[in-house]
XYZ file of C-alpha atoms in Angstrom:
785
model
C 242.209 231.245 156.094
C 244.294 234.250 157.016
C 247.167 232.039 158.163
C 247.140 230.244 154.793
C 247.339 233.560 152.938
C 250.193 234.765 155.114
C 252.131 231.522 154.559
C 251.574 231.744 150.797
C 252.794 235.331 150.640
C 255.841 234.610 152.809
C 256.815 231.660 150.607
C 256.403 233.620 147.364
C 258.453 236.540 148.725
C 261.329 234.335 149.909
C 261.464 231.948 146.970
C 263.984 232.605 144.145
C 261.264 231.664 141.646
C 258.941 234.348 140.244
C 255.895 232.266 139.277
C 254.309 229.261 140.955
C 251.980 226.498 139.847
C 249.315 225.038 142.117
C 251.550 221.993 142.520
C 254.408 224.194 143.727
C 252.189 225.838 146.313
C 250.565 222.558 147.386
C 253.996 221.007 147.993
C 255.194 224.011 149.979
C 252.059 224.063 152.113
C 252.353 220.300 152.808
C 248.606 219.824 152.349
C 247.151 216.586 153.716
C 243.767 216.189 152.040
C 241.303 217.597 149.495
C 239.730 220.007 152.024
C 243.104 221.628 152.676
C 243.669 221.965 148.931
C 240.235 223.625 148.493
C 241.036 226.051 151.319
C 244.298 226.990 149.598
C 242.547 227.584 146.276
C 239.921 229.755 147.979
C 242.706 231.764 149.584
C 244.397 232.255 146.206
C 241.118 233.431 144.662
C 240.625 235.957 147.494
C 244.231 237.126 147.196
C 243.821 237.543 143.432
C 240.613 239.537 143.900
C 242.391 241.885 146.310
C 245.377 242.192 144.017
C 247.832 240.521 146.396
C 248.825 238.057 143.665
C 248.547 237.848 139.886
C 247.380 234.776 137.977
C 248.992 234.461 134.552
C 247.414 233.088 131.379
C 249.157 229.787 132.118
C 247.471 229.610 135.539
C 250.641 230.344 137.459
C 250.679 232.704 140.427
C 253.116 235.525 141.090
C 253.596 238.619 143.187
C 252.637 241.714 141.151
C 256.062 243.348 141.386
C 257.757 240.225 140.007
C 255.824 240.711 136.748
C 256.378 244.486 136.690
C 252.749 245.161 137.539
C 251.877 248.294 139.477
C 248.777 248.515 141.660
C 247.111 251.904 141.830
C 244.061 254.084 141.253
C 243.013 254.961 137.713
C 242.288 258.635 137.085
C 240.477 258.987 133.775
C 240.537 262.031 131.502
C 237.549 263.117 129.446
C 239.545 262.658 126.219
C 239.848 258.927 126.795
C 243.319 258.531 128.253
C 244.192 258.470 131.944
C 246.822 257.987 134.622
C 247.411 255.275 137.196
C 248.404 256.709 140.559
C 250.550 253.975 142.160
C 249.966 252.921 145.758
C 253.713 253.237 146.308
C 254.120 256.955 146.967
C 257.642 257.198 145.569
C 256.531 256.063 142.098
C 255.480 258.524 139.396
C 252.067 258.310 137.742
C 251.727 256.043 134.709
C 250.181 257.429 131.526
C 247.537 255.133 129.985
C 246.709 255.791 126.286
C 243.032 255.576 125.233
C 243.575 252.216 123.515
C 245.032 250.686 126.693
C 242.352 251.674 129.224
C 240.614 248.294 128.800
C 237.238 249.342 130.246
C 238.630 250.801 133.468
C 236.538 253.608 134.920
C 237.617 256.664 136.871
C 238.539 255.734 140.442
C 238.932 251.992 139.842
C 241.751 250.144 141.598
C 243.761 248.500 138.821
C 246.938 246.695 137.887
C 248.970 248.515 135.256
C 251.785 247.024 133.236
C 254.504 249.516 132.261
C 255.238 249.053 128.562
C 257.383 252.064 127.748
C 259.538 254.694 129.422
C 259.584 258.127 127.815
C 261.731 261.157 128.551
C 261.909 262.593 132.069
C 261.058 259.152 133.509
C 257.485 259.357 132.236
C 256.057 255.847 132.231
C 253.453 254.631 129.742
C 251.460 251.477 130.269
C 248.324 249.425 129.884
C 245.574 248.395 132.308
C 246.093 244.680 132.886
C 243.306 244.037 135.355
C 240.587 245.868 137.262
C 241.009 244.838 140.894
C 238.085 246.772 142.359
C 235.302 248.808 140.786
C 234.770 252.090 142.658
C 231.889 253.503 140.605
C 228.494 252.067 141.515
C 226.301 254.895 140.224
C 226.495 257.806 137.809
C 224.595 261.062 137.333
C 223.583 262.127 133.852
C 220.944 263.242 131.363
C 218.316 260.796 130.104
C 217.508 260.619 126.381
C 217.076 258.187 123.489
C 219.886 257.404 121.055
C 219.567 257.488 117.261
C 217.771 254.149 117.120
C 215.442 254.905 120.029
C 217.295 253.025 122.756
C 217.066 254.608 126.242
C 220.449 255.894 127.417
C 221.969 258.284 129.942
C 224.804 260.625 129.003
C 227.041 260.887 132.106
C 227.714 264.380 133.464
C 231.226 263.294 134.364
C 233.046 263.234 131.033
C 235.621 260.913 132.577
C 232.955 258.195 132.451
C 233.541 256.949 128.932
C 230.460 256.315 126.786
C 226.723 256.211 127.360
C 224.905 253.957 129.821
C 222.068 251.754 128.534
C 218.951 251.985 130.717
C 216.732 249.067 131.683
C 213.253 250.611 131.734
C 211.634 247.355 132.869
C 213.162 248.006 136.269
C 213.701 251.207 138.203
C 212.111 254.591 137.520
C 210.937 255.796 134.105
C 212.303 259.270 133.297
C 211.473 261.481 130.326
C 213.809 263.166 127.862
C 215.984 265.819 129.552
C 215.650 264.504 133.096
C 218.752 264.561 135.276
C 218.895 261.136 136.902
C 220.968 258.901 139.158
C 221.705 255.534 137.551
C 222.680 252.455 139.525
C 225.078 250.392 137.410
C 224.124 246.746 136.958
C 226.731 245.816 134.309
C 230.111 247.383 133.619
C 231.420 247.930 130.074
C 233.073 244.934 128.430
C 234.962 244.989 125.152
C 232.873 247.348 123.003
C 229.590 247.058 124.912
C 228.074 249.856 126.967
C 227.592 249.852 130.702
C 224.019 249.101 131.799
C 221.922 250.319 134.702
C 218.573 251.307 136.162
C 217.319 254.772 137.152
C 217.113 254.931 140.945
C 216.364 258.675 141.307
C 215.066 261.521 139.158
C 216.730 264.784 140.244
C 214.635 267.017 137.988
C 214.621 268.418 134.463
C 217.917 269.823 133.308
C 216.332 273.260 132.716
C 214.729 273.563 136.158
C 216.330 276.095 138.560
C 218.866 274.513 140.926
C 218.963 271.138 139.187
C 222.431 271.860 137.769
C 224.021 272.164 141.215
C 221.924 269.314 142.633
C 223.328 267.126 139.852
C 226.886 268.021 140.880
C 226.075 267.259 144.521
C 224.712 263.822 143.643
C 227.524 263.172 141.165
C 230.057 263.461 143.984
C 227.915 261.398 146.342
C 227.464 264.199 148.866
C 224.499 263.534 151.189
C 222.046 266.413 151.564
C 219.322 265.429 154.037
C 220.190 264.140 157.511
C 218.744 260.765 158.631
C 215.819 260.853 161.044
C 217.818 259.598 164.048
C 220.383 262.363 163.512
C 217.684 265.052 163.371
C 215.978 263.639 166.463
C 219.219 263.866 168.380
C 219.932 267.397 167.082
C 216.430 268.585 168.007
C 216.880 267.224 171.525
C 219.849 269.535 172.162
C 218.741 272.626 174.149
C 218.903 275.992 172.405
C 220.516 277.720 175.410
C 223.140 276.858 178.010
C 221.886 276.304 181.541
C 224.003 277.769 184.351
C 224.096 274.348 186.014
C 225.877 272.849 182.991
C 228.925 275.131 183.229
C 230.557 273.054 185.942
C 234.334 273.556 186.235
C 234.736 275.413 182.940
C 236.747 278.625 183.140
C 234.304 281.526 183.058
C 235.440 284.132 180.505
C 232.084 285.848 180.001
C 233.357 289.155 181.374
C 236.240 289.337 178.878
C 236.057 291.351 175.649
C 235.955 288.596 173.035
C 234.867 289.106 169.429
C 234.215 287.089 166.285
C 235.429 288.269 162.875
C 233.865 286.533 159.855
C 232.367 287.178 156.460
C 229.112 289.133 156.451
C 227.118 286.122 155.248
C 228.647 283.570 157.671
C 226.195 281.839 159.993
C 228.375 279.154 161.609
C 230.758 281.178 163.778
C 233.228 278.734 165.278
C 236.137 280.965 166.391
C 236.396 284.017 168.635
C 239.502 285.979 169.644
C 240.802 288.432 172.198
C 244.169 290.184 172.656
C 245.613 292.092 175.617
C 249.010 293.680 176.161
C 250.796 292.291 179.238
C 252.901 294.372 181.678
C 256.093 292.688 180.413
C 255.401 293.928 176.866
C 254.235 290.547 175.562
C 250.816 289.860 174.066
C 248.198 287.508 175.444
C 246.240 285.943 172.571
C 243.083 284.021 173.366
C 241.613 281.791 170.636
C 238.252 280.362 171.695
C 236.716 277.643 169.518
C 233.144 276.331 169.628
C 233.066 273.190 171.775
C 231.139 271.038 169.318
C 232.364 267.834 170.974
C 230.121 268.601 173.974
C 227.070 268.067 171.751
C 228.385 265.621 169.134
C 229.394 262.831 171.457
C 231.497 259.812 170.523
C 229.561 257.005 168.829
C 226.261 258.928 168.656
C 224.126 259.210 165.508
C 225.344 262.798 165.117
C 228.958 261.630 165.370
C 228.569 258.808 162.856
C 226.964 261.142 160.316
C 229.592 263.849 160.855
C 232.326 261.263 160.268
C 230.723 260.065 157.032
C 230.419 263.625 155.696
C 233.859 264.606 156.927
C 233.393 268.300 156.170
C 230.832 270.946 155.319
C 230.600 271.735 151.607
C 230.358 275.391 150.569
C 228.787 275.746 147.126
C 227.821 278.856 145.185
C 224.255 279.108 146.450
C 224.148 276.821 149.486
C 226.023 275.168 152.326
C 225.737 271.433 152.947
C 226.682 271.251 156.642
C 228.568 268.504 158.430
C 226.162 268.764 161.373
C 222.514 269.950 161.285
C 221.857 273.696 161.138
C 220.179 273.585 164.553
C 223.665 272.971 165.968
C 225.948 274.619 163.405
C 223.993 277.888 163.349
C 222.598 277.594 166.869
C 224.078 276.319 170.128
C 227.514 275.655 168.568
C 227.787 279.003 166.783
C 229.504 281.765 168.791
C 226.702 284.242 168.223
C 226.986 287.651 169.950
C 225.798 288.315 173.520
C 224.883 284.700 174.355
C 226.653 282.102 176.500
C 228.576 279.482 174.555
C 230.816 276.557 175.505
C 234.296 276.775 173.997
C 237.644 275.013 173.925
C 240.278 277.696 174.475
C 243.957 278.064 173.680
C 245.586 281.041 175.384
C 249.097 281.976 174.275
C 251.669 284.444 175.556
C 253.599 285.787 172.571
C 256.721 287.929 172.753
C 257.794 290.805 170.497
C 259.450 288.379 168.022
C 256.252 286.358 167.550
C 257.455 283.398 169.627
C 254.846 281.614 171.764
C 256.616 281.550 175.134
C 253.789 279.736 176.943
C 250.298 278.413 176.250
C 247.357 276.819 178.020
C 244.513 274.690 176.630
C 241.269 274.426 178.633
C 237.451 274.249 178.591
C 235.652 277.568 178.925
C 232.395 279.471 178.632
C 232.300 282.835 176.815
C 229.861 285.544 175.743
C 231.124 287.374 172.663
C 231.030 291.161 172.829
C 230.649 291.889 169.117
C 230.021 290.030 165.866
C 232.466 291.813 163.523
C 232.776 291.412 159.744
C 235.972 291.430 157.724
C 234.849 294.490 155.787
C 234.168 296.522 158.944
C 237.498 295.528 160.517
C 239.310 296.437 157.297
C 237.565 299.815 157.193
C 238.508 300.481 160.821
C 242.152 299.393 160.594
C 243.109 300.198 156.992
C 240.789 303.017 155.920
C 240.282 304.452 159.435
C 236.573 304.963 158.846
C 235.519 307.588 161.421
C 231.909 306.438 161.676
C 232.835 302.797 162.286
C 235.606 303.715 164.727
C 233.057 305.666 166.748
C 230.466 302.891 166.574
C 232.951 300.305 167.863
C 234.935 302.679 170.077
C 235.077 300.171 172.959
C 236.935 297.557 170.914
C 238.994 299.728 168.518
C 242.041 299.747 170.883
C 241.945 295.932 171.008
C 241.578 295.731 167.219
C 244.715 297.851 166.872
C 246.589 295.545 169.282
C 245.355 292.602 167.216
C 246.605 294.245 164.050
C 250.022 294.833 165.583
C 250.253 291.230 166.843
C 249.166 289.782 163.502
C 251.966 291.702 161.753
C 254.487 290.355 164.261
C 253.244 286.783 163.698
C 253.323 287.222 159.934
C 256.872 288.572 160.076
C 257.919 285.561 162.156
C 256.273 283.146 159.732
C 257.808 284.939 156.766
C 261.286 284.809 158.360
C 261.114 281.039 158.836
C 260.249 280.642 155.146
C 256.506 279.917 155.038
C 255.052 280.118 151.533
C 252.263 282.662 151.112
C 250.127 281.986 148.029
C 248.148 285.165 147.511
C 245.705 283.877 144.902
C 242.680 285.852 143.833
C 239.526 284.124 145.007
C 236.283 284.625 143.142
C 232.858 285.123 144.723
C 229.944 284.349 142.431
C 226.769 286.338 143.027
C 223.537 284.515 142.130
C 219.846 285.463 142.165
C 217.018 283.549 143.838
C 216.850 281.080 140.928
C 220.583 280.358 141.073
C 221.478 282.347 137.941
C 224.821 284.169 138.247
C 224.583 287.956 138.176
C 228.214 288.796 138.908
C 231.686 287.394 139.516
C 233.855 289.458 141.862
C 237.172 288.817 143.582
C 237.491 288.589 147.344
C 240.064 290.831 148.988
C 242.478 289.598 151.655
C 243.117 292.575 153.874
C 243.936 293.256 157.534
C 240.870 291.492 158.962
C 241.334 288.283 156.979
C 245.067 288.137 157.648
C 244.571 288.857 161.342
C 242.282 285.856 161.838
C 244.498 283.697 159.622
C 247.584 284.399 161.770
C 245.740 283.790 165.040
C 244.307 280.475 163.851
C 247.733 279.334 162.616
C 249.267 280.160 166.002
C 246.604 278.156 167.841
C 246.842 275.178 165.497
C 250.632 275.043 165.872
C 250.503 275.347 169.673
C 247.951 272.528 170.029
C 249.884 270.257 167.633
C 253.186 270.797 169.436
C 251.579 270.246 172.848
C 250.298 266.777 171.949
C 253.393 265.833 169.968
C 255.485 266.161 173.117
C 252.873 264.247 175.122
C 253.652 261.317 172.799
C 250.015 260.224 172.494
C 248.059 259.157 169.391
C 246.964 262.339 167.613
C 245.806 263.623 164.226
C 247.990 266.140 162.398
C 247.593 268.269 159.288
C 250.679 267.481 157.224
C 252.158 268.786 153.989
C 254.999 266.613 152.746
C 257.999 267.908 150.832
C 257.452 268.233 147.066
C 258.455 265.341 144.843
C 261.824 265.876 143.261
C 260.682 265.317 139.653
C 257.814 267.818 139.795
C 259.910 270.431 141.536
C 262.686 270.004 138.968
C 260.196 270.692 136.175
C 259.122 273.833 138.022
C 262.738 274.966 138.365
C 263.241 274.496 134.625
C 260.015 276.330 133.853
C 260.825 279.485 135.840
C 264.158 279.923 134.054
C 261.991 281.362 131.250
C 261.469 284.343 133.542
C 265.124 284.601 134.545
C 264.449 283.054 137.968
C 266.879 280.748 139.739
C 266.089 278.799 142.921
C 268.705 278.352 145.607
C 268.959 274.671 146.432
C 268.234 271.477 144.539
C 264.950 269.781 143.768
C 265.636 267.055 146.327
C 266.692 269.480 149.073
C 264.959 272.842 148.945
C 263.751 274.972 151.839
C 260.314 276.586 151.474
C 262.037 279.950 152.015
C 263.668 279.595 148.591
C 260.256 279.128 146.967
C 258.812 282.107 148.827
C 261.689 284.201 147.476
C 260.546 283.249 143.969
C 257.030 284.493 144.776
C 258.502 287.706 146.186
C 260.487 288.278 142.979
C 257.429 287.969 140.727
C 254.998 289.846 142.990
C 253.181 292.515 140.997
C 254.584 291.267 137.690
C 252.473 289.756 134.869
C 253.925 286.301 135.492
C 253.045 286.302 139.223
C 249.828 284.348 138.802
C 251.221 281.623 136.572
C 254.438 281.134 138.586
C 252.328 280.789 141.757
C 249.966 278.339 140.059
C 252.686 276.116 138.624
C 254.540 276.156 141.952
C 251.369 275.026 143.741
C 250.879 272.178 141.253
C 254.451 271.086 141.858
C 253.669 270.441 145.515
C 251.940 267.559 147.220
C 248.454 267.850 148.649
C 248.081 268.594 152.327
C 246.244 265.846 154.215
C 245.506 264.411 157.654
C 247.821 261.834 159.188
C 248.635 260.285 162.548
C 252.367 260.751 161.938
C 253.704 264.247 162.568
C 255.597 264.932 159.338
C 255.474 268.721 159.508
C 253.948 271.203 157.101
C 256.230 272.179 154.204
C 254.142 275.117 152.982
C 253.909 276.683 156.437
C 257.523 275.737 157.215
C 256.556 274.373 160.608
C 257.333 271.127 162.418
C 253.942 270.897 164.139
C 250.509 271.559 162.726
C 246.944 270.353 163.181
C 243.388 271.572 162.614
C 241.795 272.709 165.872
C 239.872 275.851 164.911
C 236.848 274.732 162.837
C 235.024 271.816 164.514
C 231.642 272.950 163.162
C 232.702 272.249 159.592
C 235.675 269.810 159.795
C 235.583 266.407 161.464
C 239.348 266.261 162.208
C 238.971 269.430 164.317
C 236.129 267.764 166.210
C 238.376 264.767 166.865
C 241.186 267.037 168.101
C 238.722 268.552 170.603
C 237.678 265.069 171.680
C 241.316 264.097 172.219
C 241.942 267.290 174.231
C 239.065 266.359 176.527
C 240.254 262.747 176.780
C 243.941 263.427 177.409
C 243.988 266.837 179.147
C 240.619 267.468 180.771
C 239.937 263.908 181.947
C 243.599 262.866 182.131
C 243.001 259.511 180.424
C 246.386 258.433 179.065
C 246.292 254.811 180.179
C 247.329 252.014 177.836
C 243.752 251.089 176.909
C 242.885 254.673 175.885
C 246.075 255.102 173.883
C 245.519 251.749 172.152
C 241.936 252.686 171.260
C 242.899 255.956 169.579
C 246.005 254.444 168.031
C 243.724 252.029 166.203
C 240.947 254.481 165.247
C 242.830 257.589 164.135
C 244.456 256.218 160.939
C 241.034 255.437 159.447
C 239.703 258.850 160.493
C 242.693 260.607 158.905
C 242.392 258.695 155.630
C 238.610 259.054 155.327
C 238.484 262.769 156.157
C 241.286 263.487 153.671
C 239.174 261.814 150.969
C 236.044 263.714 151.995
C 237.976 266.972 151.892
C 239.084 266.270 148.302
C 235.492 265.380 147.380
C 234.258 268.706 148.749
C 236.979 270.669 146.948
C 236.118 268.993 143.629
C 232.394 269.741 144.049
C 233.076 273.360 145.023
C 235.416 273.826 142.047
C 232.938 272.277 139.628
C 230.033 274.465 140.753
C 232.248 277.547 140.463
C 233.235 276.602 136.892
C 229.589 275.936 136.015
C 228.376 279.327 137.246
C 231.325 281.201 135.753
C 230.558 279.658 132.373
C 226.856 280.384 132.733
C 227.661 283.992 133.633
C 229.686 284.470 130.416
C 226.756 283.487 128.161
C 225.471 287.049 128.373
C 228.881 288.437 127.375
C 229.347 286.719 124.002
C 230.727 289.283 121.547
C 232.217 291.531 124.235
C 235.912 292.466 124.525
C 237.962 291.908 127.704
C 241.550 292.296 128.810
C 243.198 289.249 130.345
C 246.465 287.471 131.091
C 247.787 284.372 129.310
C 247.616 281.826 132.140
C 248.746 278.752 130.221
C 250.116 277.831 126.804
C 249.553 274.393 125.267
C 250.076 272.859 121.853
C 246.417 273.518 121.051
C 246.129 277.136 122.158
C 246.274 279.782 124.851
C 244.298 279.883 128.088
C 243.369 283.447 129.056
C 242.346 284.448 132.584
C 240.256 287.578 133.072
C 240.709 289.827 136.142
C 237.718 288.144 137.831
C 239.416 284.673 137.480
C 237.171 283.479 134.610
C 239.228 281.500 132.119
C 238.751 280.663 128.432
C 240.656 279.197 125.480
C 242.035 280.811 122.350
C 242.348 277.776 120.082
C 245.409 277.768 117.828
C 243.192 277.387 114.772
C 241.706 280.845 115.440
C 245.080 282.613 115.737
C 245.296 284.716 112.578
C 248.169 286.196 110.610
C 250.738 283.410 110.968
C 251.375 279.723 111.549
C 251.948 279.473 115.300
C 254.059 276.736 116.832
C 254.182 275.634 120.453
C 257.595 275.936 122.098
C 257.433 273.723 125.188
C 260.638 274.854 126.869
C 259.448 278.463 126.902
C 255.745 277.608 127.138
C 255.064 280.012 124.292
C 253.301 280.169 120.926
C 255.623 281.677 118.306
C 254.727 282.702 114.776
C 256.756 280.842 112.146
C 256.870 283.775 109.713
C 256.592 286.918 111.844
C 258.262 285.819 115.059
C 255.243 287.031 117.011
C 255.237 285.396 120.456
C 252.526 284.756 123.039
C 253.841 283.545 126.378
C 252.538 283.016 129.886
C 251.955 286.275 131.753
C 251.420 288.442 128.659
C 248.421 290.780 128.709
C 246.099 290.417 125.727
C 242.700 291.591 124.519
C 240.150 288.893 123.703
C 236.606 288.638 122.418
C 234.167 286.079 123.847
C 233.121 284.034 120.802
C 231.377 280.968 122.235
C 230.185 279.618 125.590
C 229.282 275.944 126.179
C 227.697 275.615 129.615
C 227.292 271.815 129.420
C 231.025 271.322 128.910
C 232.079 274.332 131.057
C 233.994 275.790 128.099
C 234.532 279.409 127.057
C 236.101 280.262 123.698
C 238.012 283.490 123.132
C 239.493 285.080 120.012
C 242.562 287.326 120.151
C 242.016 291.001 119.482
C 245.599 292.155 120.186
C 248.976 291.139 118.780
C 251.735 289.388 120.673
C 255.297 290.594 121.050
C 258.123 289.834 118.670
C 260.383 287.104 119.966
C 263.973 288.237 120.581
C 265.122 284.699 119.693
C 264.135 285.123 116.049
C 266.362 286.474 113.253
C 264.560 287.669 110.180
C 265.614 287.131 106.579
C 263.706 287.338 103.315
C 262.034 283.949 103.400
C 262.110 282.571 106.889
C 262.756 283.200 110.552
C 265.629 281.434 112.265
C 265.085 280.107 115.750
C 267.110 278.325 118.371
C 268.445 274.827 117.668
C 266.194 273.202 120.216
C 263.165 274.940 118.698
C 264.068 273.798 115.173
C 264.780 270.267 116.352
C 261.357 269.938 117.952
C 259.530 271.925 115.268
C 258.025 274.048 117.981
C 256.130 271.162 119.545
C 256.886 268.782 122.403
C 258.776 265.861 120.941
C 258.099 267.061 117.419
C 254.296 266.823 117.844
C 251.688 266.620 115.096
C 251.412 269.516 112.673
C 247.644 269.498 112.964
C 248.105 270.296 116.645
C 245.261 268.024 117.646
C 247.376 265.740 119.814
C 246.744 267.635 123.057
C 244.988 265.703 125.788
C 242.251 268.257 126.337
C 241.170 271.817 125.845
C 241.141 272.047 129.615
C 244.146 272.204 131.899
C 244.828 269.741 134.679
C 243.976 271.998 137.590
C 244.160 269.624 140.542
C 246.449 270.823 143.276
C 249.723 268.953 143.139
C 249.154 267.622 139.619
C 251.135 268.972 136.664
C 251.520 266.384 133.967
C 253.489 266.628 130.756
C 251.258 266.502 127.705
C 251.364 263.102 125.982
C 252.557 262.899 122.407
C 250.452 261.628 119.547
C 250.748 257.889 119.074
C 253.377 257.015 116.490
C 252.391 255.161 113.341
C 254.989 252.469 114.031
C 253.830 250.463 117.072
C 256.154 250.480 120.052
C 255.132 246.957 121.068
C 256.577 244.094 119.059
C 254.910 240.731 118.881
C 256.639 237.717 120.419
C 258.051 235.079 118.129
C 257.410 231.404 118.811
C 259.816 229.886 121.268
C 260.635 233.132 123.072
C 259.764 233.630 126.720
C 259.876 237.388 127.070
C 257.130 239.836 126.235
C 259.059 243.043 126.763
C 258.492 246.184 124.714
C 260.796 246.782 121.798
C 263.305 249.527 122.626
């Protein structure tokens, strides 16, 4: 069957024709009998299901690209529209209007037909066919509709419409239950999707059910299977002396861990000594998880499926059971632990002049916290310096080395995003009691620099060995997105050296340096980040743009990241055991691509769940502050209002309809709201005072009202009746493309916050249709230009 498919594809690619009838294909294949013809038809059906070929309404077959069809993943938006992310990486995303979604659901693999090209090469299209459904279950709230029919309202607003529930099968929930629904029928035309309730999570008002719903929504497994727990429980709690074998014994060295005060899975320990030649010796010792999670075991299979630990507001969902992650694998103080070590000699310029990677056994001297290290090094706390007198000299050497490494990284042009990170404090019932920002000080930066040095050294070592390996890569930004960023920052008088298709990360870091400490720092950093591609795992070493390094991997967190565990396994295979024969290389060459792809997906899943729980608890926290006044910074300006970020990172919307005293228009080029009569301007980075007017926890939305005036725009000239503005502003009427005066044509009250995604806002659909019907006798169905 596979040979038939390959022959069909080869013929269709080489033929000058674009579409083929069954007779054409039968002739080409030189079929002898009815069985051969049936086999060909079956192959065509399979190829059509996979999206390898398209079948037209006239039952002719064609390659998708010959009919201008694009295969990709549909990303839905809660307002009804969406984007198709093409499989071909060099293609831009395709905007799909609400009327052209054609029952596709978020995550589906689809064929899109481009029907229109807008400015800046923004493509608009329609969903032609759903190749593969990716949503098999949804999480939502059970209730009855207006006529008493049982339905579930999906928690994910990107799942369009309610789901009808078959109560004759499955579980029978009551009103307000959070449930998991298994879909039995997908939406068609104007009908709802249908399904059965397979699990009742709990009532929506019960403590903890909100976060449990998010966990289940993203398909994150909580409990470990029995065979995994049996294997974990069989692992001894302590290391026997007889098990040490040929490992290098480092138990007499002064080695410490530095982590957050609440961390329980300690997977990295460090030590620094000054050598006689003036260089530093940096030892990075990482928990040897691969000794306990062996290849092909139940523990290994489960760790692969999870891909990563997930850190939510009130809990951690570990990649491996707590007995291992918090026990034998955790580098707890004063106990023997197996580690995989990378020792580096680093000169006064921060260059690693030599390194060694080996198995070891350690016994950490102290379990230090970031706050204590910061107090010792930055604040010189006398009491703490006395308490830890034996390691203070080493901490000072560490501090000095970390500054050298940072200076080296800064000189080569690495980009340092210094975003504020929020920590949400919750009580025993999961209710938020505070939102505070985490500080990055000497302790955090010290560990960050040491881990980067180890990751780079390990990646470079195996790159030059020319063996199959897994790298952490960050590709260069796409030209179109970077060009939009360049145009955006001109509003702040910033110019980037280089072009969008050839820019060094150093030039972008210089932009961050220029805005550091200024009101626009946060927004310039955010928009720059969204202009970049997402970092991911790959078997090809393509370098890391953000770190400005040719070699990078993840070696330092095998307790919580599966790629790190694999890197340890490869170290043992290639270095410790010396297995670099053809069979070993072929095995890993085949397995690693799947591991890289799957773990990249699991990482994105974890990030989305973590972000959603943060937004939920931030919104819930603001319920108690309705009516209060806060100072904040304008973090984004859209045609429907201003997003304001408070100092603790909580964000809310000032809708344009609530902006008093003038008729405000959105100026896209400047990303500003400007008053038509007064010339008052609100732009990104401005500080304003706002009142919390409304909080909607279900939709994660916070509404603000302005309590301070904006500045007067220098681009306005006053006269008795009107205010003159620039030509481009007048031409566009203050809105992108002329926009709708009602200002209700924005895609959402929420920004697109995904890393690497920064889409232009779609315009309101014109009254005159852009697609013209086809007259009889014509062959083309192209959009009217």
